[in-house]
Coordinates of C-alpha atoms in Angstrom, one line a residue:
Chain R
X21 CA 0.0 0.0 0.0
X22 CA 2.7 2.1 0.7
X23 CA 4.4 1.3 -2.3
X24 CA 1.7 2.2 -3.9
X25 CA 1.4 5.5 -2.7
X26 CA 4.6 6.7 -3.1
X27 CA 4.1 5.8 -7.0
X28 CA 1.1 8.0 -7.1
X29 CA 3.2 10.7 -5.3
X30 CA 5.9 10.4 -7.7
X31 CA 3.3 10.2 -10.9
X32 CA 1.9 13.5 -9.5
X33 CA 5.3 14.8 -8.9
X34 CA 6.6 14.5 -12.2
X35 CA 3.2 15.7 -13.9
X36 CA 3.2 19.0 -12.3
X37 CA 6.8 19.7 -12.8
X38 CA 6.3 18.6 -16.6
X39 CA 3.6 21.2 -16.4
X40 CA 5.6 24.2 -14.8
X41 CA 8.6 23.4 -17.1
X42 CA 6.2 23.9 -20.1
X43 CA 4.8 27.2 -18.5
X44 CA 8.6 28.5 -17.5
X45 CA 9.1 27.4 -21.4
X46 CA 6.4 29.1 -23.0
X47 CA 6.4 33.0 -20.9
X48 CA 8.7 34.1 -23.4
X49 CA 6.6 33.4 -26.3
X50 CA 3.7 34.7 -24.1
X51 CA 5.6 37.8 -23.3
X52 CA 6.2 38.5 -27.2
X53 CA 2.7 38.1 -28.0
X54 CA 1.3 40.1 -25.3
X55 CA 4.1 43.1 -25.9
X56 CA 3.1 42.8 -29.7
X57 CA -0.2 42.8 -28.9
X58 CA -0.2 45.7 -26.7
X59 CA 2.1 48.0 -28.4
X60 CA 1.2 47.3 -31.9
X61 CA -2.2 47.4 -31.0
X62 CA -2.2 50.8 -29.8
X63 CA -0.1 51.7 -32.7
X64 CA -3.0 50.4 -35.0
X65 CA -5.9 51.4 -33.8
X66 CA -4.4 55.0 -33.8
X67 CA -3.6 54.8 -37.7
X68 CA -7.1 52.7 -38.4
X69 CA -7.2 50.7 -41.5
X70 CA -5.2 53.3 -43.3
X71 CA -2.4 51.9 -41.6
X72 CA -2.3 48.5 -44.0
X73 CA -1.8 50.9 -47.4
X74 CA -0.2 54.1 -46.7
X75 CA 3.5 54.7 -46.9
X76 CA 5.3 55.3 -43.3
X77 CA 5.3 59.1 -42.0
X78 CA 8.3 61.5 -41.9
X79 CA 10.0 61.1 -38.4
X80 CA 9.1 64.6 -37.0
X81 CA 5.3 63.7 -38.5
X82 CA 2.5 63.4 -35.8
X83 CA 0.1 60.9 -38.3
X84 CA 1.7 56.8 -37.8
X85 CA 0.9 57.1 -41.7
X86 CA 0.8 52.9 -42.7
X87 CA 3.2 50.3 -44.1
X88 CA 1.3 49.8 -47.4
X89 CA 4.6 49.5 -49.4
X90 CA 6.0 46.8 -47.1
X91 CA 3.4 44.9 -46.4
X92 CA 2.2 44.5 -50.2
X93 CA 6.1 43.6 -50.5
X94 CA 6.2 41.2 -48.2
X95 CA 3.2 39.6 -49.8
X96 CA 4.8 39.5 -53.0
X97 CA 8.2 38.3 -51.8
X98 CA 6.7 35.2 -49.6
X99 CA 4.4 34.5 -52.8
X100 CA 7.9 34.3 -55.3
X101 CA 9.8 32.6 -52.7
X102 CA 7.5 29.7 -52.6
X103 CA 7.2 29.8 -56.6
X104 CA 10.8 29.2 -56.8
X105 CA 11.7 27.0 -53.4
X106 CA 8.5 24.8 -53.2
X107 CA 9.3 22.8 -56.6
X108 CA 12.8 22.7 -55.7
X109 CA 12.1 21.4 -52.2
X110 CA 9.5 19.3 -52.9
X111 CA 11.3 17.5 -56.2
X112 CA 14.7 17.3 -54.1
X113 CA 12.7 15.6 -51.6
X114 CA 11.2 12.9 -54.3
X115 CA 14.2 12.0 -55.4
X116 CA 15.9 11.7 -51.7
X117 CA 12.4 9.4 -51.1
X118 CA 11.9 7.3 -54.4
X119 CA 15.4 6.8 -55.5
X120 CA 17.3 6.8 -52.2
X121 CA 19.9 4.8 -54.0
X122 CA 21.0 7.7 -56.3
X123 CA 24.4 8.8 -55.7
X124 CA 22.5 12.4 -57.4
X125 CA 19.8 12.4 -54.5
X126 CA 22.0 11.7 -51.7
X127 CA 24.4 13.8 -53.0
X128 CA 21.6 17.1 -53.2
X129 CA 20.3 16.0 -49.9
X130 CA 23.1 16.5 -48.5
X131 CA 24.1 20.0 -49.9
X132 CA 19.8 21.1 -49.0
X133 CA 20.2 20.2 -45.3
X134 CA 23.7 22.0 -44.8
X135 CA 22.0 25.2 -46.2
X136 CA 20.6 24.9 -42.7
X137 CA 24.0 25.5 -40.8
X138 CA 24.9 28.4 -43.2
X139 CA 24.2 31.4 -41.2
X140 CA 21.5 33.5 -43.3
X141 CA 23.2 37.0 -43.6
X142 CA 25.7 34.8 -45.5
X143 CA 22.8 33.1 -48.1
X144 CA 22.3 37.1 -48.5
X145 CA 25.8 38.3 -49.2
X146 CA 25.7 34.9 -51.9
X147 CA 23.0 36.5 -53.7
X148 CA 24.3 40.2 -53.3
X149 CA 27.6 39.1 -54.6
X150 CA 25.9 36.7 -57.9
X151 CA 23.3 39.1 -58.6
X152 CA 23.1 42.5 -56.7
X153 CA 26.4 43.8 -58.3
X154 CA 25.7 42.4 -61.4
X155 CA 22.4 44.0 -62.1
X156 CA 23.9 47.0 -60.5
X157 CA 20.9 47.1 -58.0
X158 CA 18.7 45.8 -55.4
X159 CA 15.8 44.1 -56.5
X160 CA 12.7 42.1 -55.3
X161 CA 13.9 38.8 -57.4
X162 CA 16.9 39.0 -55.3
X163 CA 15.1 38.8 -51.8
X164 CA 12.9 36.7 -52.9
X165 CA 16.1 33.9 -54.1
X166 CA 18.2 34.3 -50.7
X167 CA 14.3 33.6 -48.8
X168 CA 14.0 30.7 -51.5
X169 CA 17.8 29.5 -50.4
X170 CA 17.3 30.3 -46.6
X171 CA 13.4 28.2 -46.7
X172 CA 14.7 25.6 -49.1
X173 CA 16.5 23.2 -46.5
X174 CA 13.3 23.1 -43.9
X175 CA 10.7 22.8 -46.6
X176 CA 13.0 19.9 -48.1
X177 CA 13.2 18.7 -44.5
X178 CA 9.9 18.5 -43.7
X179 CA 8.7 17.0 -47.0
X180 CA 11.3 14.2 -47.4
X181 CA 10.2 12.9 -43.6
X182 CA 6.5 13.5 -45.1
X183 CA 7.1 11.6 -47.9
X184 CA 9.1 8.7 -46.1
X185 CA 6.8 8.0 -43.6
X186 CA 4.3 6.7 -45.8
X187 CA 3.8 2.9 -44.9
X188 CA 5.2 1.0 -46.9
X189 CA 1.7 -1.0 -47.5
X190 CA -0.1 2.0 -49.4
X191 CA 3.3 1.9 -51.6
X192 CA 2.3 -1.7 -52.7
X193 CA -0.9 -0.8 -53.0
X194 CA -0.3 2.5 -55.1
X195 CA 2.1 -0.1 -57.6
X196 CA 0.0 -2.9 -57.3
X197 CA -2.4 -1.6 -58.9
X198 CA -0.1 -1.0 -62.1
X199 CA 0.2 2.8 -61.0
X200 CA 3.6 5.1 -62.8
X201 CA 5.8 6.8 -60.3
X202 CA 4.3 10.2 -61.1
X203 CA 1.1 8.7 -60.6
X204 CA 1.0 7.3 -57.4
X205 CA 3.1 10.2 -56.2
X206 CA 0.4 12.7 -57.5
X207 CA -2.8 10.5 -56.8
X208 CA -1.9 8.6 -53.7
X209 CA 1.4 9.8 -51.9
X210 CA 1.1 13.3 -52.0
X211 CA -2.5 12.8 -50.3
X212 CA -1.3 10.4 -48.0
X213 CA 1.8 13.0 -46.9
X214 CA -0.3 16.1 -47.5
X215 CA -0.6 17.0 -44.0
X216 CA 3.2 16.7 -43.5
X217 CA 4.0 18.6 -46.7
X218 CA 1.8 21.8 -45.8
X219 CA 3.3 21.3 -42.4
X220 CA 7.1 22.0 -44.2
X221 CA 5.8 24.9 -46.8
X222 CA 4.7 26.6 -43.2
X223 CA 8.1 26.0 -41.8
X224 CA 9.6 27.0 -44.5
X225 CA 7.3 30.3 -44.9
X226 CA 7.9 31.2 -41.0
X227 CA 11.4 31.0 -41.3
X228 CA 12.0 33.3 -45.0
X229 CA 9.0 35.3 -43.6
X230 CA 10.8 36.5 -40.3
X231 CA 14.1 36.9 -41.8
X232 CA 16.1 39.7 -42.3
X233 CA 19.6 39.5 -42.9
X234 CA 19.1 38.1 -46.2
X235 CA 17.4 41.3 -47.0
X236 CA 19.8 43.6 -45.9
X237 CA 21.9 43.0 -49.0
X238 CA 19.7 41.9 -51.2
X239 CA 16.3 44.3 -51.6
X240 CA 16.8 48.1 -50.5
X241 CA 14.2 48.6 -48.8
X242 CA 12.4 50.7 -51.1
X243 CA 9.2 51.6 -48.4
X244 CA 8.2 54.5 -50.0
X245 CA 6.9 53.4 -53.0
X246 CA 4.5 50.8 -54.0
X247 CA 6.1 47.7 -56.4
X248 CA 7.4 48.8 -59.5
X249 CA 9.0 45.6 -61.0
X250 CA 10.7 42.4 -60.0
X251 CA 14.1 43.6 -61.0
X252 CA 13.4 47.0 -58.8
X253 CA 14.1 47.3 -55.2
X254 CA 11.2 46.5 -52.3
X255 CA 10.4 46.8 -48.8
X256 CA 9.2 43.8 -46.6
X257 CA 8.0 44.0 -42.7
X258 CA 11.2 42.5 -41.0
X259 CA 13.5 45.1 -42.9
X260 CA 10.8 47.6 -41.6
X261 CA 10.9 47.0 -38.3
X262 CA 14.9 46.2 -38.2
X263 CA 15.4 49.6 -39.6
X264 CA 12.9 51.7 -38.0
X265 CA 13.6 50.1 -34.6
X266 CA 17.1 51.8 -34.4
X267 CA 16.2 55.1 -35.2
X268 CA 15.9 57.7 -32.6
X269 CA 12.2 58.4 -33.4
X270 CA 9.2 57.5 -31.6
X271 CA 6.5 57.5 -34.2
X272 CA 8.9 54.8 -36.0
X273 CA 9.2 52.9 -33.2
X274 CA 5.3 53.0 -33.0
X275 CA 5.1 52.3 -36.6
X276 CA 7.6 49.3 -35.9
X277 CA 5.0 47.8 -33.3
X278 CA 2.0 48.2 -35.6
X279 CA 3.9 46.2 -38.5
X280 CA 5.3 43.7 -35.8
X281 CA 1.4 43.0 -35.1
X282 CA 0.5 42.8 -38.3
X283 CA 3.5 40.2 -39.3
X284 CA 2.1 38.1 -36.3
X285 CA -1.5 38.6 -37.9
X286 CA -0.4 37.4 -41.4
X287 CA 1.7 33.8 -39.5
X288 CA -1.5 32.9 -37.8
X289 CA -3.7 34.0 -40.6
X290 CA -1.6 31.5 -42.9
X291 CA -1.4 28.7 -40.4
X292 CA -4.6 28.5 -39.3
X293 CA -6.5 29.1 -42.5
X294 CA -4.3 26.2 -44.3
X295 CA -4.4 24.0 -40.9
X296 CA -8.2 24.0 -41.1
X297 CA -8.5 23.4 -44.5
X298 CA -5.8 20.8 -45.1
X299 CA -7.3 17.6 -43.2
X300 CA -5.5 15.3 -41.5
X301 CA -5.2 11.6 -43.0
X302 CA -6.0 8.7 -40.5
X303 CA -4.2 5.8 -40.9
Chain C
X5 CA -2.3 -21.3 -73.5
X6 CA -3.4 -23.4 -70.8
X7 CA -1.2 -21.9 -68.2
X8 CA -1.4 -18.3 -67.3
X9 CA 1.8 -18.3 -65.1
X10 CA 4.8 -20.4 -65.7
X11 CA 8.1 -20.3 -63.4
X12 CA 11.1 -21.8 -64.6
X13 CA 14.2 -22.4 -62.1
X14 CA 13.3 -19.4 -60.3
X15 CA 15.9 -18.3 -57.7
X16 CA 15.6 -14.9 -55.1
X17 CA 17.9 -13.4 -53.4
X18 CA 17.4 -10.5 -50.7
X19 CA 20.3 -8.7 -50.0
X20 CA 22.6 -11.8 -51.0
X21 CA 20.1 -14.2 -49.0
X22 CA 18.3 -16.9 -51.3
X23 CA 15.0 -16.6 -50.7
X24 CA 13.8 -19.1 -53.4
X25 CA 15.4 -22.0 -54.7
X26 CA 15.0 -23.1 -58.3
X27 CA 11.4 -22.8 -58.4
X28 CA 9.7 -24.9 -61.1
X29 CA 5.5 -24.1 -61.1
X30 CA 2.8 -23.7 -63.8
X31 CA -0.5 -21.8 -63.0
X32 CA -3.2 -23.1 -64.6
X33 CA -6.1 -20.8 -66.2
X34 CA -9.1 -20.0 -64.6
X35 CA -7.8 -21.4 -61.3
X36 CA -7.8 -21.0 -58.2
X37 CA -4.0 -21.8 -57.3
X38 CA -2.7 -21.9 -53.6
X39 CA 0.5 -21.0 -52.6
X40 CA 0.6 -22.3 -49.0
X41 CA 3.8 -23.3 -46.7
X42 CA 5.3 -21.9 -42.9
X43 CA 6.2 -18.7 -42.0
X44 CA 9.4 -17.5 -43.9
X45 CA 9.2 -20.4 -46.7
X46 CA 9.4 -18.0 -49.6
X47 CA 5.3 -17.5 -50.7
X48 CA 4.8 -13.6 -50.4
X49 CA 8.5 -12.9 -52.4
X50 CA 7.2 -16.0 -54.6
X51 CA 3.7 -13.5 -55.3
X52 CA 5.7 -10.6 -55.8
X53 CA 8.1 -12.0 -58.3
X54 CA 4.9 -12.6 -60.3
X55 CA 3.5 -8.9 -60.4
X56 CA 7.5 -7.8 -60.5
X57 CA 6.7 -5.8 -56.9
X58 CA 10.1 -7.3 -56.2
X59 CA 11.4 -4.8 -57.8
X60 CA 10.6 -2.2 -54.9
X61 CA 12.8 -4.4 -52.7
X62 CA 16.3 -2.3 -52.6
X63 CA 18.8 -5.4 -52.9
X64 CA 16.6 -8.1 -54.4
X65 CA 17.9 -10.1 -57.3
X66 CA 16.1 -12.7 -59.3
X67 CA 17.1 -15.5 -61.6
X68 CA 15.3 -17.7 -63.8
X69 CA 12.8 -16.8 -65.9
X70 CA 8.8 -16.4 -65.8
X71 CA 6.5 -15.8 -67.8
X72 CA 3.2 -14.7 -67.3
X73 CA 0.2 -14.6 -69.9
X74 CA 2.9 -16.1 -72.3
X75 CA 5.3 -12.8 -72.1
X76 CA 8.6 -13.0 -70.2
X77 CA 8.0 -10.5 -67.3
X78 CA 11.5 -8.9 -67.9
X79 CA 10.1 -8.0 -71.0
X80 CA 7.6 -5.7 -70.1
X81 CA 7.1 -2.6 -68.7
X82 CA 6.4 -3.5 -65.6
X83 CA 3.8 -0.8 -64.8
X84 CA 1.6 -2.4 -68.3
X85 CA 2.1 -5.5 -66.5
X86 CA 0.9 -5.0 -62.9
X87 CA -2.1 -3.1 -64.9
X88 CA -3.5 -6.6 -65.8
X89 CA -2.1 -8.3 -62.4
X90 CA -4.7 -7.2 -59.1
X91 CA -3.4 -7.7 -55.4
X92 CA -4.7 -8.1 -52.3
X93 CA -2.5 -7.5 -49.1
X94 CA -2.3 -9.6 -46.2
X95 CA -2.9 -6.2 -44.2
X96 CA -6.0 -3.9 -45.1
X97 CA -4.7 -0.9 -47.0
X98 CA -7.0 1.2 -48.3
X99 CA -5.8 4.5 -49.5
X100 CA -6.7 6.4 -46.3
X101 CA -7.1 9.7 -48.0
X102 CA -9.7 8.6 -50.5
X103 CA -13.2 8.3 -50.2
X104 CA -14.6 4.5 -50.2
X105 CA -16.1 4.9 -53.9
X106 CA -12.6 6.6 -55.1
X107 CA -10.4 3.9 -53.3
X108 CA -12.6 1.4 -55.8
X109 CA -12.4 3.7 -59.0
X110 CA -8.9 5.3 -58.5
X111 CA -7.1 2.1 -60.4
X112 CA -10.0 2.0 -62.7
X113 CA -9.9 5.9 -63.8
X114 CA -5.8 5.9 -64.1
X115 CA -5.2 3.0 -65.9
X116 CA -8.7 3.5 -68.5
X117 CA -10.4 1.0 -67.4
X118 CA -13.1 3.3 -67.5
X119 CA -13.3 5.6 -70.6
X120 CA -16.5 8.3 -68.6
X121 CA -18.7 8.4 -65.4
X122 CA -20.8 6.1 -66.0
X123 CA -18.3 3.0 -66.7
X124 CA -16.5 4.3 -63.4
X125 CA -20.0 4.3 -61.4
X126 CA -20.9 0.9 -62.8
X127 CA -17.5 -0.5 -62.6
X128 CA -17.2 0.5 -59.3
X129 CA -20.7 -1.1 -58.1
X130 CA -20.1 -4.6 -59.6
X131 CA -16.5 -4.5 -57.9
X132 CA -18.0 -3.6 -54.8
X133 CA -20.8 -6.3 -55.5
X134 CA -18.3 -8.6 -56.2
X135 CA -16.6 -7.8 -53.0
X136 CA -20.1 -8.5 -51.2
X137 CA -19.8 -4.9 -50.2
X138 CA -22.2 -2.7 -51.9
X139 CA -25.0 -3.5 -49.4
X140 CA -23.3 -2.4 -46.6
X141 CA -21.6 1.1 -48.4
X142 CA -23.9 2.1 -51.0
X143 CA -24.8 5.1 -48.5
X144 CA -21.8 6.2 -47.5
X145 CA -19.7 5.7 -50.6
X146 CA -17.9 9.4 -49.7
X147 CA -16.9 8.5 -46.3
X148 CA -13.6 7.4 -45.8
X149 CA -12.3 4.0 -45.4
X150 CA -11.3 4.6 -41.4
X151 CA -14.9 4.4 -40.9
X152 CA -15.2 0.8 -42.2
X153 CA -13.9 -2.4 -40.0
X154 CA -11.2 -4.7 -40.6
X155 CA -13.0 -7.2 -42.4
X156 CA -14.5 -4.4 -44.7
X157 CA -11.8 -2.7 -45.1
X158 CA -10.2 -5.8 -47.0
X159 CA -13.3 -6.4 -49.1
X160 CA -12.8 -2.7 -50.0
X161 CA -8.7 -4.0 -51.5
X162 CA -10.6 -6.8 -52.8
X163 CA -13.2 -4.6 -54.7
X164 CA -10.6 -2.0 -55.7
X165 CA -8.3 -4.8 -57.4
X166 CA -11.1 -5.9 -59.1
X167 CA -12.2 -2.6 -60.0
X168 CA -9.2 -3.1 -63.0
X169 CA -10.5 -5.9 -64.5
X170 CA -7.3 -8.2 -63.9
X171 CA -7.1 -11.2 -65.5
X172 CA -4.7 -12.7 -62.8
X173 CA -5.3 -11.5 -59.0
X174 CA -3.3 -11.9 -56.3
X175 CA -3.7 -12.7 -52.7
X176 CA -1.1 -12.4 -50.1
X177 CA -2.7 -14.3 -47.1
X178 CA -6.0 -11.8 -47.3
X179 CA -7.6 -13.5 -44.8
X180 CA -5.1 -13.3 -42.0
X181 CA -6.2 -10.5 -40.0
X182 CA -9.8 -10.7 -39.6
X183 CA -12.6 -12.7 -38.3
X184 CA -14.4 -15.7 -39.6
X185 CA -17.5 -14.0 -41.5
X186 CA -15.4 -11.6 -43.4
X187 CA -13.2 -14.4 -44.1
X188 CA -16.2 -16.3 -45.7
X189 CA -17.4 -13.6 -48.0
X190 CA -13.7 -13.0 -49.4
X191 CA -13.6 -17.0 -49.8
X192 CA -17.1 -16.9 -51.7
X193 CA -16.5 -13.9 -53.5
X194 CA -12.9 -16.1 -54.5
X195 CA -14.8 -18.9 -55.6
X196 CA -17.1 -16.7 -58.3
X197 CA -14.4 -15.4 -59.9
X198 CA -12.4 -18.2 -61.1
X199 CA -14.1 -18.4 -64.1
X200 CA -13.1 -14.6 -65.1
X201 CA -9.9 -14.5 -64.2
X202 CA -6.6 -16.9 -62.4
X203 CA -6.4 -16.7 -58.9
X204 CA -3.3 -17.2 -57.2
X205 CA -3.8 -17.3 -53.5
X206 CA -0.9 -17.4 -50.8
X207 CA -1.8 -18.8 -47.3
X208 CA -0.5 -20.7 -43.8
X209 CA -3.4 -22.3 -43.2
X210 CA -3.8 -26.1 -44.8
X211 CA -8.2 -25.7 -44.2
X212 CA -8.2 -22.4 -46.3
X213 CA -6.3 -24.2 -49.1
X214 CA -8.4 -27.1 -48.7
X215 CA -11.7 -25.1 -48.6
X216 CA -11.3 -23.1 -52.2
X217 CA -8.2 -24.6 -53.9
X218 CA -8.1 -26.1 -57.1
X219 CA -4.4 -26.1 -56.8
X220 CA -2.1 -26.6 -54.3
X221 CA 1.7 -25.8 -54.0
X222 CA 3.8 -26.4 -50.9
X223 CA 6.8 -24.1 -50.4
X224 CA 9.2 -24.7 -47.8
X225 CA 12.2 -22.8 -46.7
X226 CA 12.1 -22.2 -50.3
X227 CA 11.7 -24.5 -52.2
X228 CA 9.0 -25.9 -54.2
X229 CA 8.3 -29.3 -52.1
X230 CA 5.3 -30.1 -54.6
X231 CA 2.4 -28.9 -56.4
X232 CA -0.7 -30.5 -57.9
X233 CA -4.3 -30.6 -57.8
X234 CA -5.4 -29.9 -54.4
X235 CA -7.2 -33.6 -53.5
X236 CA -3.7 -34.7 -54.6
X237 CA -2.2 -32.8 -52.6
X238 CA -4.2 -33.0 -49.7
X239 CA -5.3 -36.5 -49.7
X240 CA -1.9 -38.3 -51.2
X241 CA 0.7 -36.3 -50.7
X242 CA 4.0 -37.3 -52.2
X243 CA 6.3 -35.8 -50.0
X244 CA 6.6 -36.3 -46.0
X245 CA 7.3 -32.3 -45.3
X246 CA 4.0 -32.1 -46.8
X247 CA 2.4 -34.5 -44.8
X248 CA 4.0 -33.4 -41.9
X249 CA 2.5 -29.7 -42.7
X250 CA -1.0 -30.5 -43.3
X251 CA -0.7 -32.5 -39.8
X252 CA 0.3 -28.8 -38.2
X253 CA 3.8 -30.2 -36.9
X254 CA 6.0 -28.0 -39.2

């Protein structure tokens, strides 16, 4: 009986401190949030809706003006960094799952995951030096390839373990029934991994989202004007709030909140949107 | 051609293991063949050689040659060849993220078996008929397959290898994992068939070969011990290992 006691003890033990561990884990994230929430949202709700298309104020101005330029810009670059990274990734990882044998795939597996140790100021000084100076300017294509190179490794991450965790019984089954690679990758493995897959574009998308080193040398943070080309510079939200941040000006600083809340509007927005329409599979 | 399948000195080897030994076997048409033997004797790589899923095996070699429907299977495309070849899987595996109906007509709709809607729809209720299914999902033909049981779930396999109109099908011990009226309907549904199409049926268990069998083959460790028409088999068998198999002490 006693024995038995102490086990409950120790079960209740080890529960709670799971539990506060978590809690001690999380208050950062919580304290992010909440300053985000709090300071952005005062920001605004003093600049109203006006604050999603205008271009930011002058730094003695008293109206927070928007960060219209930057935030269409950040659209545009998230939207071109998955038109040129998702294929890659997801073909990369196709070739790493169906021909594991392939001195080519282990080869380009290889060289996708160490993208992940390369430090991402360095992914932006690649594409500065290969197509910055050789244009002879900053340009949204450029952003948008040094996002493609930093998201490339965790989308091809996510999607190879998608893609190999398929049982090996719905394989059969998919060539069994006298099914082509493409086709039961397409019809049947794709569906099968599609929870896994959206799971690595969202990585992926979190991670060139949020970054801004690459940007520093790569898209000149145009945030004045609206997008005028692919091969002309553009702003995006982390450059924003990088640059505005250190500047001795309050209503930037302000301006920096409200495009920090908005940022954190647009991650949820995406996740949850995609993680209630994309359904999970049971097994 | 009398024979649908015929093996000649087939040999396996898995990652430098033989698998199979020299396997010598004809499959007669419009049969219903058994493949039965122990655990580890050879029959599932022996059903896999046939439809060439060997070849998703990373390390397996094969020697010999076989030929089914008169072509030598390293002749064809494989994919052309598993088109006319259905299979069953000893474990239920619907496609989880297709609905019931388009787990039947997926096979059916890729490989033109069906040239418009209405073939699919009808192809897809006589496989399901065939599969004594349709009664029990004609309602619910869009739910997924997670909501069906074990035993239904296999009838679906069954209904959605049918669903390509094979001329041989496969079974790799279908019955295995579920209970004794499910097992019944798949052994019925077994018995229609054989006169549209070879059936080629692996199992452990002596009373399933001897319920539906026209043919019998005993593997062991692999090798071919013997094969014949199943009262031969199971009534006079020529070999001990045999004998000692049907009397459940190998």
């Amino acid at each position: 009986m006693k024995r038995l006691d102490r086990r409950i003890i120790m079960d209740r033990f080890f529960k709670y401190l799971v539990i506060v561990i978590s809690l001690i884990a999380l208050m950062p994230l919580f304290y992010i949030i909440t300053s985000i929430l709090v300071h952005g949202g005062s920001t605004v709700l003093k600049a109203g809706i006006s604050f999603l298309y205008e271009p930011p104020p002058s730094p003695l101005s008293t109206n927070v003006g928007g960060i219209g330029p930057s935030l269409l810009g950040t659209i545009l670059l998230m939207t071109i960094t998955i038109i040129i990274g998702l294929p890659l990734a997801f073909f990369t990882a196709v070739l790493a799952v169906e021909y594991p044998n392939s001195i080519i795939a282990k080869f380009v597996g290889i060289l996708t995951r160490s993208f992940i140790e390369i430090p991402t100021i360095l992914i932006g000084v690649l594409v500065y030096t290969i197509m910055v100076l050789p244009m002879g300017r900053f340009s949204a294509i450029a952003g948008a390839i040094a996002l493609a190179l930093v998201s490339l490794p965790y989308m091809y991450t996510h999607i190879e373990n998608a893609l190999a965790s398929i049982p090996w019984i719905y394989r059969e089954a998919a060539y069994g029934l006298g099914l082509t690679k493409p086709k039961a990758l397409f019809h049947i493995f794709m569906g099968i991994a599609r929870r896994g897959i959206v799971a690595g574009i969202l990585i992926g998308l979190a991670k060139a989202s949020g970054e801004t080193a690459p940007l520093l040398f790569t898209i000149g943070g145009s945030r004045h004007s609206y997008f005028q080309g692919l091969d002309k510079p553009i702003d995006a939200i982390p450059l924003l709030i990088y640059e505005f941040a250190q500047t001795p000006y309050n209503i930037y600083h302000e301006v920096a909140w409200g495009a920090a809340l908005i940022l954190l509007l647009i991650y949820l927005g995406v996740f949850a949107t995609l993680r209630l329409l994309v359904k999970k599979v049971e097994l | 051609m009398k024979y649908i399948v015929d093996i000649k000195c087939l040999s396996v080897y898995i990652k430098g293991k033989k698998i199979l030994e020299c396997i010598d076997l004809k499959i007669p048409r419009n049969s219903i063949f058994t493949i039965m033997g122990p655990s580890g004797s050879g029959k599932s790589t022996l059903l896999r050689v046939i439809n060439r899923l060997i070849d998703l095996i990373p390390y397996a070699k094969v020697e010999g040659k076989v030929y089914v429907f008169g072509m030598n299977i390293y002749n064809v495309d494989p994919y052309i060849l598993r088109k006319q070849i259905g299979m069953v899987f000893q474990t239920p595996n619907p496609f989880p993220h297709l609905s019931i109906y388009d787990n039947v007509a997926l096979g059916a709709k890729l490989n033109g078996v069906a040239r418009n809607k209405d073939e699919l729809d009808k192809i897809v209720e006589w496989a399901l008929r065939k599969a004594m299914l349709w009664d029990e999902v004609k309602d619910r033909l869009r739910e997924p397959p997670s909501k069906l049981s074990g035993g239904q779930r296999q009838r679906l396999c069954l209904a959605r290898a049918l669903a390509i109109k094979p001329k041989l099908l496969l079974l790799d011990e279908p019955t295995a994992n579920i209970d004794p009226v499910n097992t019944r309907k798949i052994e019925e549904t077994l018995t229609s068939l054989k006169n549209e199409m070879t059936i080629v049926m692996v199992t452990h268990s002596p009373h399933q070969a001897a319920r539906i069998s026209d043919y019998i083959a005993f593997l062991y460790m692999g090798k071919l011990i013997e094969w014949g028409p199943s009262s031969q088999i199971l009534i006079r068998p020529r070999s001990k290992l045999t004998e000692k198999f049907l009397r459940g002490e190998i």
